Each structure stands twice: as C-alpha cells, then as structure tokens.
Amino acid sequence: MINNYNLSDKDFNRLRDIIYNEAGIKLSDVKKALMQSRLMKRLRELQLGNFTEYYNYLVEHYEKEKINFINAITTNKTDFFRENEHFEFLKKKILPDFDLKREKDIRIWSAGCSTGEEPYTIAITLHEYYNGKKAPEFLILATDIDTQVLNKAQEVLYAADHVSDVESKYLNNYFLYERNQNGAFYS
C-alpha cells in the first residue's frame, strides 16, 4: 500500500533525468503531477510505499523495470489522419517532388507510431496518390519507444468508434469490418 502519494522534487528530478537520458523525453516542472499520476499504478503493482522506493527499485532492477517506466511516462495520442495537413503536404508537395526526381524507392520513418494509425494513414496517402500511376517501391518503418502500444499496433485492430472520423471511402477501400463477442472492429 502506498504511504506517501506525493512525488518530491528530488525524486521528480531523478526520475526526469532517467526518462530524458533513456528516451529523450524532456519533462518540464509542470509535468510533475503527470509523472506522479502515471507512476502510481507501478507503485501499487510493486507494493512500494513512496516514490523514493520506486526510484531505488528502478535503479536496482534497471534493465527489467526501465520498459515499464518508459511505458508509464510516454503519451500515446494518435488518430487516423491526425493533423491532416501533414498528409496533404505529403500528397501535394513531397510526392510530386519525388516524381520529378524519378525516385525509385521511398522510405518513410514514422518514429512515434503509437498504435499504428499514422503509418497506416501514410500508406493510404501513398496508395491514393499513386492510384493508377507507376509507383515507386515504398517502405514505411513504424517505431515507438512504448512497447505496449507497439504490441497493439501489431494487432492492426481498431474499435469501430476509433475510426468514426475516417471518411467512408477510406474505410471501404482500406479496412476490413468485423464483429465478434467484444464488439465491432476494423482492421
């Protein structure tokens, strides 16, 4: 049971340094409450009494615990066609430039892919742009530092309400609908 719910400045700074050094995530002072709330579950799971105990546990079991620590701290906000102006820029500026240069290969890295919506949207955008044209070979590399969201991304299964904002032409052309005992899904 947790005895001290407060994340001290000292523990916050020590944990903040670790997340920065390990994952490049820079947390300002205003993120202290966020870190505290996100790590509470780990403290409960590990039956630790306070954040100093968690810090010591993290240091002592670093290779094993760092993944849980990173997963707890990362923010995984994503949607299909999120910030659509990026995909429009890809379609209207970048891909035509590739065509002019007669690029044979296109390699795209979706560095913070979360549960896969961004790389899936990139693939749709590429397919839509090259529909009926000779397309270069393209490869999309999708990565994320949160192992839990990567596991979800590999499932390629999205609840129907999660794709409610996706235009029906894309749903019909690029997704499969399925219903099971857990509800309606698209893949």
Short mmCIF file of N, CA and C in Angstrom, two decimals:
data_model
loop_
_atom_site.label_atom_id
_atom_site.label_comp_id
_atom_site.label_asym_id
_atom_site.label_seq_id
_atom_site.Cartn_x
_atom_site.Cartn_y
_atom_site.Cartn_z
N MET A 1 0.84 -1.18 0.00
CA MET A 1 0.00 0.00 0.00
C MET A 1 0.88 1.24 0.00
N ILE A 2 0.49 2.25 -0.73
CA ILE A 2 1.28 3.47 -0.84
C ILE A 2 1.06 4.34 0.38
N ASN A 3 2.15 4.73 1.01
CA ASN A 3 2.07 5.56 2.21
C ASN A 3 2.21 7.04 1.90
N ASN A 4 2.97 7.37 0.85
CA ASN A 4 3.22 8.77 0.53
C ASN A 4 2.91 8.98 -0.95
N TYR A 5 1.79 9.63 -1.21
CA TYR A 5 1.35 9.85 -2.58
C TYR A 5 2.08 10.99 -3.27
N ASN A 6 2.87 11.75 -2.55
CA ASN A 6 3.50 12.93 -3.13
C ASN A 6 4.86 12.61 -3.74
N LEU A 7 5.04 13.08 -4.96
CA LEU A 7 6.33 12.96 -5.63
C LEU A 7 7.16 14.18 -5.24
N SER A 8 8.23 13.95 -4.50
CA SER A 8 9.07 15.07 -4.06
C SER A 8 9.82 15.65 -5.26
N ASP A 9 10.27 16.87 -5.13
CA ASP A 9 11.07 17.49 -6.18
C ASP A 9 12.33 16.67 -6.47
N LYS A 10 12.94 16.17 -5.40
CA LYS A 10 14.16 15.37 -5.56
C LYS A 10 13.89 14.13 -6.40
N ASP A 11 12.83 13.38 -6.06
CA ASP A 11 12.51 12.17 -6.82
C ASP A 11 12.08 12.51 -8.25
N PHE A 12 11.30 13.58 -8.39
CA PHE A 12 10.89 14.01 -9.73
C PHE A 12 12.11 14.30 -10.59
N ASN A 13 13.06 15.04 -10.06
CA ASN A 13 14.25 15.38 -10.84
C ASN A 13 15.08 14.14 -11.18
N ARG A 14 15.19 13.21 -10.26
CA ARG A 14 15.95 11.99 -10.54
C ARG A 14 15.26 11.14 -11.62
N LEU A 15 13.95 11.00 -11.50
CA LEU A 15 13.19 10.23 -12.49
C LEU A 15 13.15 10.96 -13.83
N ARG A 16 13.03 12.26 -13.79
CA ARG A 16 13.03 13.07 -15.01
C ARG A 16 14.36 12.92 -15.75
N ASP A 17 15.45 12.90 -15.02
CA ASP A 17 16.76 12.69 -15.66
C ASP A 17 16.85 11.33 -16.35
N ILE A 18 16.30 10.32 -15.70
CA ILE A 18 16.34 8.98 -16.29
C ILE A 18 15.52 8.93 -17.58
N ILE A 19 14.32 9.48 -17.58
CA ILE A 19 13.49 9.42 -18.79
C ILE A 19 14.12 10.22 -19.92
N TYR A 20 14.79 11.30 -19.58
CA TYR A 20 15.47 12.08 -20.61
C TYR A 20 16.67 11.31 -21.17
N ASN A 21 17.48 10.76 -20.30
CA ASN A 21 18.67 10.02 -20.76
C ASN A 21 18.32 8.74 -21.50
N GLU A 22 17.26 8.10 -21.09
CA GLU A 22 16.89 6.81 -21.69
C GLU A 22 16.08 6.98 -22.97
N ALA A 23 15.15 7.94 -22.98
CA ALA A 23 14.20 8.04 -24.10
C ALA A 23 14.19 9.40 -24.77
N GLY A 24 14.94 10.36 -24.27
CA GLY A 24 14.95 11.68 -24.87
C GLY A 24 13.70 12.50 -24.58
N ILE A 25 12.91 12.07 -23.62
CA ILE A 25 11.69 12.79 -23.26
C ILE A 25 12.05 13.84 -22.22
N LYS A 26 11.80 15.11 -22.58
CA LYS A 26 12.14 16.22 -21.69
C LYS A 26 10.86 16.68 -21.00
N LEU A 27 10.83 16.55 -19.70
CA LEU A 27 9.67 16.95 -18.92
C LEU A 27 9.96 18.22 -18.15
N SER A 28 9.15 19.23 -18.35
CA SER A 28 9.30 20.48 -17.60
C SER A 28 8.72 20.29 -16.20
N ASP A 29 8.93 21.27 -15.36
CA ASP A 29 8.44 21.22 -13.98
C ASP A 29 6.93 21.03 -13.92
N VAL A 30 6.21 21.55 -14.90
CA VAL A 30 4.75 21.43 -14.87
C VAL A 30 4.27 19.99 -15.12
N LYS A 31 5.17 19.10 -15.49
CA LYS A 31 4.81 17.70 -15.74
C LYS A 31 4.97 16.82 -14.51
N LYS A 32 5.27 17.43 -13.38
CA LYS A 32 5.46 16.66 -12.15
C LYS A 32 4.19 15.89 -11.77
N ALA A 33 3.04 16.54 -11.82
CA ALA A 33 1.78 15.87 -11.48
C ALA A 33 1.48 14.74 -12.46
N LEU A 34 1.81 14.96 -13.73
CA LEU A 34 1.61 13.91 -14.74
C LEU A 34 2.45 12.69 -14.40
N MET A 35 3.73 12.91 -14.09
CA MET A 35 4.61 11.79 -13.74
C MET A 35 4.07 11.08 -12.51
N GLN A 36 3.67 11.83 -11.52
CA GLN A 36 3.15 11.24 -10.28
C GLN A 36 1.95 10.35 -10.58
N SER A 37 1.00 10.86 -11.34
CA SER A 37 -0.21 10.08 -11.61
C SER A 37 0.08 8.84 -12.47
N ARG A 38 0.98 8.96 -13.42
CA ARG A 38 1.29 7.83 -14.29
C ARG A 38 2.08 6.73 -13.60
N LEU A 39 2.88 7.10 -12.60
CA LEU A 39 3.68 6.10 -11.90
C LEU A 39 2.95 5.47 -10.72
N MET A 40 1.83 6.02 -10.31
CA MET A 40 1.09 5.47 -9.18
C MET A 40 0.75 3.99 -9.38
N LYS A 41 0.34 3.62 -10.56
CA LYS A 41 -0.01 2.23 -10.84
C LYS A 41 1.19 1.31 -10.62
N ARG A 42 2.38 1.75 -11.06
CA ARG A 42 3.58 0.94 -10.85
C ARG A 42 3.88 0.78 -9.36
N LEU A 43 3.72 1.85 -8.59
CA LEU A 43 3.96 1.75 -7.16
C LEU A 43 3.00 0.74 -6.52
N ARG A 44 1.73 0.79 -6.93
CA ARG A 44 0.75 -0.17 -6.41
C ARG A 44 1.11 -1.60 -6.81
N GLU A 45 1.43 -1.79 -8.09
CA GLU A 45 1.76 -3.13 -8.58
C GLU A 45 2.98 -3.71 -7.85
N LEU A 46 3.94 -2.86 -7.56
CA LEU A 46 5.17 -3.30 -6.90
C LEU A 46 5.06 -3.25 -5.38
N GLN A 47 3.93 -2.77 -4.88
CA GLN A 47 3.68 -2.63 -3.44
C GLN A 47 4.77 -1.80 -2.76
N LEU A 48 5.04 -0.66 -3.38
CA LEU A 48 6.04 0.26 -2.83
C LEU A 48 5.33 1.39 -2.10
N GLY A 49 5.96 1.90 -1.07
CA GLY A 49 5.31 2.89 -0.21
C GLY A 49 5.44 4.33 -0.66
N ASN A 50 6.43 4.63 -1.52
CA ASN A 50 6.60 6.01 -1.95
C ASN A 50 7.49 6.05 -3.20
N PHE A 51 7.68 7.24 -3.73
CA PHE A 51 8.43 7.40 -4.98
C PHE A 51 9.93 7.21 -4.79
N THR A 52 10.44 7.45 -3.60
CA THR A 52 11.86 7.16 -3.35
C THR A 52 12.11 5.66 -3.46
N GLU A 53 11.19 4.87 -2.90
CA GLU A 53 11.30 3.41 -3.03
C GLU A 53 11.23 3.00 -4.49
N TYR A 54 10.36 3.67 -5.25
CA TYR A 54 10.28 3.34 -6.68
C TYR A 54 11.58 3.68 -7.39
N TYR A 55 12.13 4.85 -7.13
CA TYR A 55 13.40 5.23 -7.74
C TYR A 55 14.48 4.19 -7.43
N ASN A 56 14.57 3.79 -6.17
CA ASN A 56 15.56 2.78 -5.79
C ASN A 56 15.30 1.45 -6.49
N TYR A 57 14.03 1.09 -6.59
CA TYR A 57 13.68 -0.15 -7.30
C TYR A 57 14.09 -0.06 -8.77
N LEU A 58 13.80 1.06 -9.39
CA LEU A 58 14.15 1.27 -10.79
C LEU A 58 15.66 1.14 -11.00
N VAL A 59 16.43 1.75 -10.13
CA VAL A 59 17.89 1.69 -10.24
C VAL A 59 18.39 0.26 -10.03
N GLU A 60 17.84 -0.43 -9.05
CA GLU A 60 18.28 -1.80 -8.73
C GLU A 60 17.88 -2.83 -9.78
N HIS A 61 16.74 -2.61 -10.43
CA HIS A 61 16.22 -3.55 -11.43
C HIS A 61 16.10 -2.86 -12.79
N TYR A 62 17.11 -2.09 -13.13
CA TYR A 62 17.02 -1.17 -14.25
C TYR A 62 16.62 -1.83 -15.58
N GLU A 63 17.34 -2.86 -15.97
CA GLU A 63 17.05 -3.48 -17.28
C GLU A 63 15.64 -4.04 -17.34
N LYS A 64 15.17 -4.57 -16.25
CA LYS A 64 13.82 -5.14 -16.21
C LYS A 64 12.74 -4.05 -16.10
N GLU A 65 12.97 -3.04 -15.29
CA GLU A 65 11.94 -2.04 -14.98
C GLU A 65 11.90 -0.87 -15.94
N LYS A 66 12.98 -0.60 -16.66
CA LYS A 66 13.00 0.62 -17.49
C LYS A 66 11.90 0.61 -18.54
N ILE A 67 11.55 -0.56 -19.07
CA ILE A 67 10.47 -0.63 -20.07
C ILE A 67 9.14 -0.21 -19.44
N ASN A 68 8.86 -0.70 -18.24
CA ASN A 68 7.63 -0.31 -17.55
C ASN A 68 7.63 1.19 -17.24
N PHE A 69 8.77 1.70 -16.85
CA PHE A 69 8.91 3.12 -16.56
C PHE A 69 8.65 3.97 -17.81
N ILE A 70 9.29 3.62 -18.90
CA ILE A 70 9.10 4.36 -20.16
C ILE A 70 7.65 4.27 -20.61
N ASN A 71 7.09 3.06 -20.57
CA ASN A 71 5.69 2.88 -20.99
C ASN A 71 4.74 3.73 -20.15
N ALA A 72 5.04 3.85 -18.86
CA ALA A 72 4.16 4.64 -17.99
C ALA A 72 4.25 6.13 -18.29
N ILE A 73 5.40 6.61 -18.69
CA ILE A 73 5.61 8.05 -18.88
C ILE A 73 5.19 8.53 -20.26
N THR A 74 5.30 7.69 -21.28
CA THR A 74 5.02 8.15 -22.64
C THR A 74 3.55 8.49 -22.85
N THR A 75 3.32 9.44 -23.73
CA THR A 75 1.98 9.83 -24.14
C THR A 75 1.73 9.26 -25.52
N ASN A 76 0.60 8.61 -25.69
CA ASN A 76 0.31 7.92 -26.95
C ASN A 76 -0.97 8.45 -27.57
N LYS A 77 -0.91 9.67 -28.06
CA LYS A 77 -2.07 10.28 -28.71
C LYS A 77 -1.94 10.10 -30.21
N THR A 78 -2.91 9.45 -30.79
CA THR A 78 -2.88 9.24 -32.23
C THR A 78 -4.29 9.00 -32.75
N ASP A 79 -4.48 9.31 -34.00
CA ASP A 79 -5.72 9.05 -34.71
C ASP A 79 -5.39 8.89 -36.18
N PHE A 80 -6.29 8.29 -36.93
CA PHE A 80 -6.11 8.26 -38.37
C PHE A 80 -6.27 9.68 -38.90
N PHE A 81 -5.40 10.07 -39.81
CA PHE A 81 -5.40 11.39 -40.44
C PHE A 81 -5.31 12.52 -39.41
N ARG A 82 -4.65 12.25 -38.28
CA ARG A 82 -4.43 13.28 -37.26
C ARG A 82 -3.51 14.35 -37.85
N GLU A 83 -3.86 15.59 -37.64
CA GLU A 83 -3.13 16.71 -38.24
C GLU A 83 -3.00 16.48 -39.74
N ASN A 84 -4.13 16.41 -40.39
CA ASN A 84 -4.22 16.02 -41.80
C ASN A 84 -3.38 16.89 -42.73
N GLU A 85 -3.06 18.11 -42.32
CA GLU A 85 -2.25 18.97 -43.19
C GLU A 85 -0.90 18.33 -43.51
N HIS A 86 -0.39 17.48 -42.63
CA HIS A 86 0.86 16.77 -42.91
C HIS A 86 0.70 15.80 -44.07
N PHE A 87 -0.41 15.11 -44.11
CA PHE A 87 -0.66 14.14 -45.18
C PHE A 87 -0.98 14.85 -46.49
N GLU A 88 -1.64 16.00 -46.40
CA GLU A 88 -1.88 16.81 -47.59
C GLU A 88 -0.56 17.34 -48.15
N PHE A 89 0.35 17.75 -47.27
CA PHE A 89 1.67 18.21 -47.70
C PHE A 89 2.43 17.08 -48.38
N LEU A 90 2.35 15.88 -47.83
CA LEU A 90 2.98 14.71 -48.44
C LEU A 90 2.43 14.50 -49.85
N LYS A 91 1.12 14.57 -49.99
CA LYS A 91 0.46 14.32 -51.26
C LYS A 91 0.69 15.43 -52.29
N LYS A 92 0.69 16.68 -51.84
CA LYS A 92 0.75 17.80 -52.78
C LYS A 92 2.15 18.33 -53.05
N LYS A 93 3.09 18.09 -52.14
CA LYS A 93 4.43 18.65 -52.30
C LYS A 93 5.53 17.58 -52.39
N ILE A 94 5.59 16.73 -51.41
CA ILE A 94 6.70 15.77 -51.34
C ILE A 94 6.61 14.71 -52.43
N LEU A 95 5.47 14.09 -52.58
CA LEU A 95 5.35 13.03 -53.59
C LEU A 95 5.52 13.55 -55.02
N PRO A 96 4.96 14.71 -55.38
CA PRO A 96 5.25 15.25 -56.71
C PRO A 96 6.74 15.54 -56.93
N ASP A 97 7.42 16.00 -55.87
CA ASP A 97 8.87 16.22 -55.98
C ASP A 97 9.60 14.90 -56.23
N PHE A 98 9.18 13.85 -55.55
CA PHE A 98 9.77 12.53 -55.79
C PHE A 98 9.54 12.09 -57.23
N ASP A 99 8.35 12.37 -57.73
CA ASP A 99 8.04 12.01 -59.12
C ASP A 99 8.96 12.75 -60.10
N LEU A 100 9.16 14.04 -59.85
CA LEU A 100 10.04 14.82 -60.73
C LEU A 100 11.47 14.29 -60.72
N LYS A 101 11.89 13.81 -59.58
CA LYS A 101 13.25 13.27 -59.46
C LYS A 101 13.32 11.80 -59.89
N ARG A 102 12.19 11.25 -60.24
CA ARG A 102 12.08 9.84 -60.67
C ARG A 102 12.65 8.88 -59.63
N GLU A 103 12.29 9.16 -58.39
CA GLU A 103 12.75 8.29 -57.29
C GLU A 103 12.16 6.90 -57.48
N LYS A 104 13.00 5.89 -57.28
CA LYS A 104 12.55 4.51 -57.43
C LYS A 104 12.11 3.92 -56.10
N ASP A 105 12.62 4.49 -55.02
CA ASP A 105 12.30 3.99 -53.68
C ASP A 105 11.91 5.15 -52.78
N ILE A 106 10.91 4.92 -51.97
CA ILE A 106 10.52 5.89 -50.96
C ILE A 106 10.57 5.18 -49.62
N ARG A 107 11.34 5.75 -48.71
CA ARG A 107 11.46 5.20 -47.36
C ARG A 107 10.95 6.25 -46.38
N ILE A 108 9.98 5.86 -45.56
CA ILE A 108 9.38 6.78 -44.59
C ILE A 108 9.49 6.16 -43.21
N TRP A 109 9.90 6.97 -42.26
CA TRP A 109 10.01 6.53 -40.87
C TRP A 109 8.95 7.25 -40.04
N SER A 110 8.04 6.51 -39.49
CA SER A 110 7.06 7.03 -38.54
C SER A 110 7.63 6.75 -37.15
N ALA A 111 8.35 7.72 -36.60
CA ALA A 111 9.15 7.49 -35.39
C ALA A 111 8.31 7.28 -34.14
N GLY A 112 7.21 7.96 -34.00
CA GLY A 112 6.34 7.78 -32.84
C GLY A 112 5.00 7.24 -33.30
N CYS A 113 5.00 6.00 -33.75
CA CYS A 113 3.82 5.48 -34.44
C CYS A 113 2.68 5.10 -33.51
N SER A 114 2.93 5.03 -32.22
CA SER A 114 1.91 4.67 -31.24
C SER A 114 1.23 3.36 -31.65
N THR A 115 -0.09 3.35 -31.77
CA THR A 115 -0.82 2.12 -32.09
C THR A 115 -1.00 1.89 -33.59
N GLY A 116 -0.30 2.65 -34.41
CA GLY A 116 -0.24 2.36 -35.84
C GLY A 116 -1.07 3.22 -36.76
N GLU A 117 -1.84 4.14 -36.23
CA GLU A 117 -2.71 4.94 -37.09
C GLU A 117 -1.93 5.82 -38.07
N GLU A 118 -0.82 6.40 -37.63
CA GLU A 118 -0.05 7.27 -38.52
C GLU A 118 0.57 6.51 -39.70
N PRO A 119 1.30 5.42 -39.47
CA PRO A 119 1.84 4.70 -40.63
C PRO A 119 0.75 4.13 -41.54
N TYR A 120 -0.36 3.73 -40.97
CA TYR A 120 -1.48 3.26 -41.77
C TYR A 120 -2.00 4.40 -42.65
N THR A 121 -2.11 5.60 -42.08
CA THR A 121 -2.56 6.77 -42.83
C THR A 121 -1.55 7.13 -43.92
N ILE A 122 -0.26 7.02 -43.62
CA ILE A 122 0.76 7.28 -44.64
C ILE A 122 0.59 6.30 -45.80
N ALA A 123 0.37 5.03 -45.48
CA ALA A 123 0.18 4.02 -46.54
C ALA A 123 -1.05 4.34 -47.39
N ILE A 124 -2.13 4.76 -46.75
CA ILE A 124 -3.33 5.14 -47.50
C ILE A 124 -3.03 6.33 -48.41
N THR A 125 -2.33 7.32 -47.87
CA THR A 125 -1.99 8.52 -48.65
C THR A 125 -1.14 8.16 -49.86
N LEU A 126 -0.14 7.30 -49.67
CA LEU A 126 0.70 6.87 -50.79
C LEU A 126 -0.13 6.11 -51.82
N HIS A 127 -0.97 5.22 -51.38
CA HIS A 127 -1.79 4.45 -52.31
C HIS A 127 -2.75 5.35 -53.08
N GLU A 128 -3.36 6.29 -52.39
CA GLU A 128 -4.28 7.22 -53.06
C GLU A 128 -3.54 8.06 -54.09
N TYR A 129 -2.37 8.54 -53.74
CA TYR A 129 -1.60 9.39 -54.66
C TYR A 129 -1.17 8.60 -55.90
N TYR A 130 -0.71 7.39 -55.71
CA TYR A 130 -0.19 6.60 -56.84
C TYR A 130 -1.24 5.73 -57.50
N ASN A 131 -2.46 5.85 -57.11
CA ASN A 131 -3.54 5.06 -57.71
C ASN A 131 -3.61 5.33 -59.21
N GLY A 132 -3.32 4.33 -60.01
CA GLY A 132 -3.35 4.47 -61.47
C GLY A 132 -2.04 4.94 -62.07
N LYS A 133 -1.05 5.29 -61.26
CA LYS A 133 0.26 5.73 -61.74
C LYS A 133 1.30 4.65 -61.42
N LYS A 134 2.40 4.72 -62.14
CA LYS A 134 3.51 3.84 -61.81
C LYS A 134 4.11 4.33 -60.48
N ALA A 135 4.08 3.46 -59.52
CA ALA A 135 4.52 3.84 -58.17
C ALA A 135 5.92 3.34 -57.89
N PRO A 136 6.70 4.14 -57.20
CA PRO A 136 7.98 3.63 -56.72
C PRO A 136 7.73 2.59 -55.63
N GLU A 137 8.74 1.84 -55.31
CA GLU A 137 8.62 0.93 -54.18
C GLU A 137 8.69 1.76 -52.91
N PHE A 138 7.80 1.50 -51.96
CA PHE A 138 7.89 2.25 -50.72
C PHE A 138 7.85 1.33 -49.52
N LEU A 139 8.55 1.79 -48.50
CA LEU A 139 8.64 1.07 -47.24
C LEU A 139 8.39 2.06 -46.12
N ILE A 140 7.53 1.68 -45.20
CA ILE A 140 7.24 2.52 -44.05
C ILE A 140 7.74 1.79 -42.81
N LEU A 141 8.68 2.43 -42.12
CA LEU A 141 9.19 1.90 -40.87
C LEU A 141 8.44 2.58 -39.74
N ALA A 142 7.79 1.80 -38.89
CA ALA A 142 7.00 2.34 -37.79
C ALA A 142 7.62 1.90 -36.47
N THR A 143 8.01 2.87 -35.65
CA THR A 143 8.65 2.58 -34.37
C THR A 143 8.02 3.41 -33.26
N ASP A 144 8.20 2.96 -32.04
CA ASP A 144 7.77 3.72 -30.87
C ASP A 144 8.58 3.21 -29.69
N ILE A 145 8.77 4.06 -28.68
CA ILE A 145 9.52 3.62 -27.51
C ILE A 145 8.64 2.89 -26.51
N ASP A 146 7.31 2.97 -26.67
CA ASP A 146 6.38 2.30 -25.77
C ASP A 146 6.06 0.92 -26.32
N THR A 147 6.52 -0.12 -25.66
CA THR A 147 6.32 -1.49 -26.16
C THR A 147 4.86 -1.91 -26.13
N GLN A 148 4.07 -1.37 -25.22
CA GLN A 148 2.66 -1.75 -25.14
C GLN A 148 1.89 -1.27 -26.38
N VAL A 149 2.16 -0.05 -26.82
CA VAL A 149 1.44 0.44 -28.00
C VAL A 149 1.94 -0.26 -29.27
N LEU A 150 3.20 -0.64 -29.30
CA LEU A 150 3.70 -1.40 -30.46
C LEU A 150 3.02 -2.75 -30.55
N ASN A 151 2.80 -3.40 -29.42
CA ASN A 151 2.07 -4.67 -29.43
C ASN A 151 0.65 -4.47 -29.96
N LYS A 152 0.01 -3.38 -29.55
CA LYS A 152 -1.35 -3.07 -30.04
C LYS A 152 -1.31 -2.77 -31.53
N ALA A 153 -0.29 -2.06 -31.98
CA ALA A 153 -0.18 -1.73 -33.41
C ALA A 153 -0.05 -3.00 -34.26
N GLN A 154 0.64 -4.00 -33.74
CA GLN A 154 0.82 -5.24 -34.50
C GLN A 154 -0.48 -6.00 -34.65
N GLU A 155 -1.43 -5.76 -33.77
CA GLU A 155 -2.74 -6.41 -33.88
C GLU A 155 -3.52 -5.89 -35.09
N VAL A 156 -3.29 -4.63 -35.46
CA VAL A 156 -4.00 -3.94 -36.55
C VAL A 156 -5.51 -4.15 -36.40
N LEU A 157 -6.00 -3.84 -35.23
CA LEU A 157 -7.42 -4.00 -34.93
C LEU A 157 -7.87 -2.76 -34.18
N TYR A 158 -8.85 -2.05 -34.76
CA TYR A 158 -9.30 -0.79 -34.20
C TYR A 158 -10.81 -0.83 -33.95
N ALA A 159 -11.21 -0.44 -32.76
CA ALA A 159 -12.63 -0.41 -32.42
C ALA A 159 -13.36 0.53 -33.39
N ALA A 160 -14.59 0.17 -33.71
CA ALA A 160 -15.37 0.95 -34.67
C ALA A 160 -15.47 2.41 -34.27
N ASP A 161 -15.63 2.70 -33.00
CA ASP A 161 -15.73 4.10 -32.59
C ASP A 161 -14.41 4.85 -32.76
N HIS A 162 -13.30 4.13 -32.82
CA HIS A 162 -11.99 4.77 -33.02
C HIS A 162 -11.80 5.25 -34.46
N VAL A 163 -12.49 4.66 -35.40
CA VAL A 163 -12.37 5.05 -36.81
C VAL A 163 -13.57 5.85 -37.28
N SER A 164 -14.40 6.31 -36.34
CA SER A 164 -15.63 7.03 -36.72
C SER A 164 -15.37 8.30 -37.51
N ASP A 165 -14.21 8.92 -37.36
CA ASP A 165 -13.89 10.15 -38.10
C ASP A 165 -13.23 9.87 -39.44
N VAL A 166 -12.94 8.63 -39.74
CA VAL A 166 -12.30 8.28 -41.02
C VAL A 166 -13.38 8.30 -42.11
N GLU A 167 -13.06 8.98 -43.22
CA GLU A 167 -14.01 9.07 -44.33
C GLU A 167 -14.41 7.68 -44.80
N SER A 168 -15.68 7.53 -45.16
CA SER A 168 -16.21 6.22 -45.55
C SER A 168 -15.48 5.65 -46.77
N LYS A 169 -15.00 6.51 -47.68
CA LYS A 169 -14.28 5.99 -48.85
C LYS A 169 -13.00 5.27 -48.42
N TYR A 170 -12.35 5.76 -47.37
CA TYR A 170 -11.15 5.09 -46.86
C TYR A 170 -11.51 3.82 -46.10
N LEU A 171 -12.56 3.91 -45.29
CA LEU A 171 -12.99 2.71 -44.57
C LEU A 171 -13.35 1.59 -45.54
N ASN A 172 -14.06 1.94 -46.60
CA ASN A 172 -14.49 0.92 -47.57
C ASN A 172 -13.33 0.35 -48.38
N ASN A 173 -12.33 1.17 -48.67
CA ASN A 173 -11.23 0.73 -49.54
C ASN A 173 -10.03 0.13 -48.80
N TYR A 174 -9.82 0.52 -47.54
CA TYR A 174 -8.58 0.14 -46.87
C TYR A 174 -8.75 -0.61 -45.55
N PHE A 175 -9.97 -0.87 -45.14
CA PHE A 175 -10.22 -1.54 -43.88
C PHE A 175 -11.18 -2.70 -44.08
N LEU A 176 -11.05 -3.69 -43.24
CA LEU A 176 -11.99 -4.80 -43.19
C LEU A 176 -12.81 -4.65 -41.91
N TYR A 177 -14.11 -4.84 -42.03
CA TYR A 177 -15.00 -4.73 -40.88
C TYR A 177 -15.23 -6.13 -40.32
N GLU A 178 -15.21 -6.22 -39.01
CA GLU A 178 -15.54 -7.49 -38.37
C GLU A 178 -16.25 -7.25 -37.05
N ARG A 179 -17.08 -8.18 -36.71
CA ARG A 179 -17.81 -8.12 -35.44
C ARG A 179 -17.54 -9.43 -34.72
N ASN A 180 -17.25 -9.30 -33.42
CA ASN A 180 -17.09 -10.50 -32.60
C ASN A 180 -17.72 -10.26 -31.24
N GLN A 181 -17.50 -11.16 -30.31
CA GLN A 181 -18.14 -11.06 -28.99
C GLN A 181 -17.73 -9.80 -28.23
N ASN A 182 -16.62 -9.15 -28.64
CA ASN A 182 -16.16 -7.94 -27.97
C ASN A 182 -16.64 -6.66 -28.64
N GLY A 183 -17.33 -6.76 -29.77
CA GLY A 183 -17.83 -5.58 -30.44
C GLY A 183 -17.48 -5.52 -31.91
N ALA A 184 -17.58 -4.31 -32.48
CA ALA A 184 -17.27 -4.10 -33.90
C ALA A 184 -15.89 -3.50 -34.04
N PHE A 185 -15.15 -4.01 -35.04
CA PHE A 185 -13.76 -3.60 -35.24
C PHE A 185 -13.46 -3.43 -36.72
N TYR A 186 -12.40 -2.66 -36.97
CA TYR A 186 -11.85 -2.53 -38.31
C TYR A 186 -10.39 -2.96 -38.26
N SER A 187 -9.95 -3.61 -39.33
CA SER A 187 -8.55 -3.99 -39.41
C SER A 187 -8.03 -3.67 -40.79
#
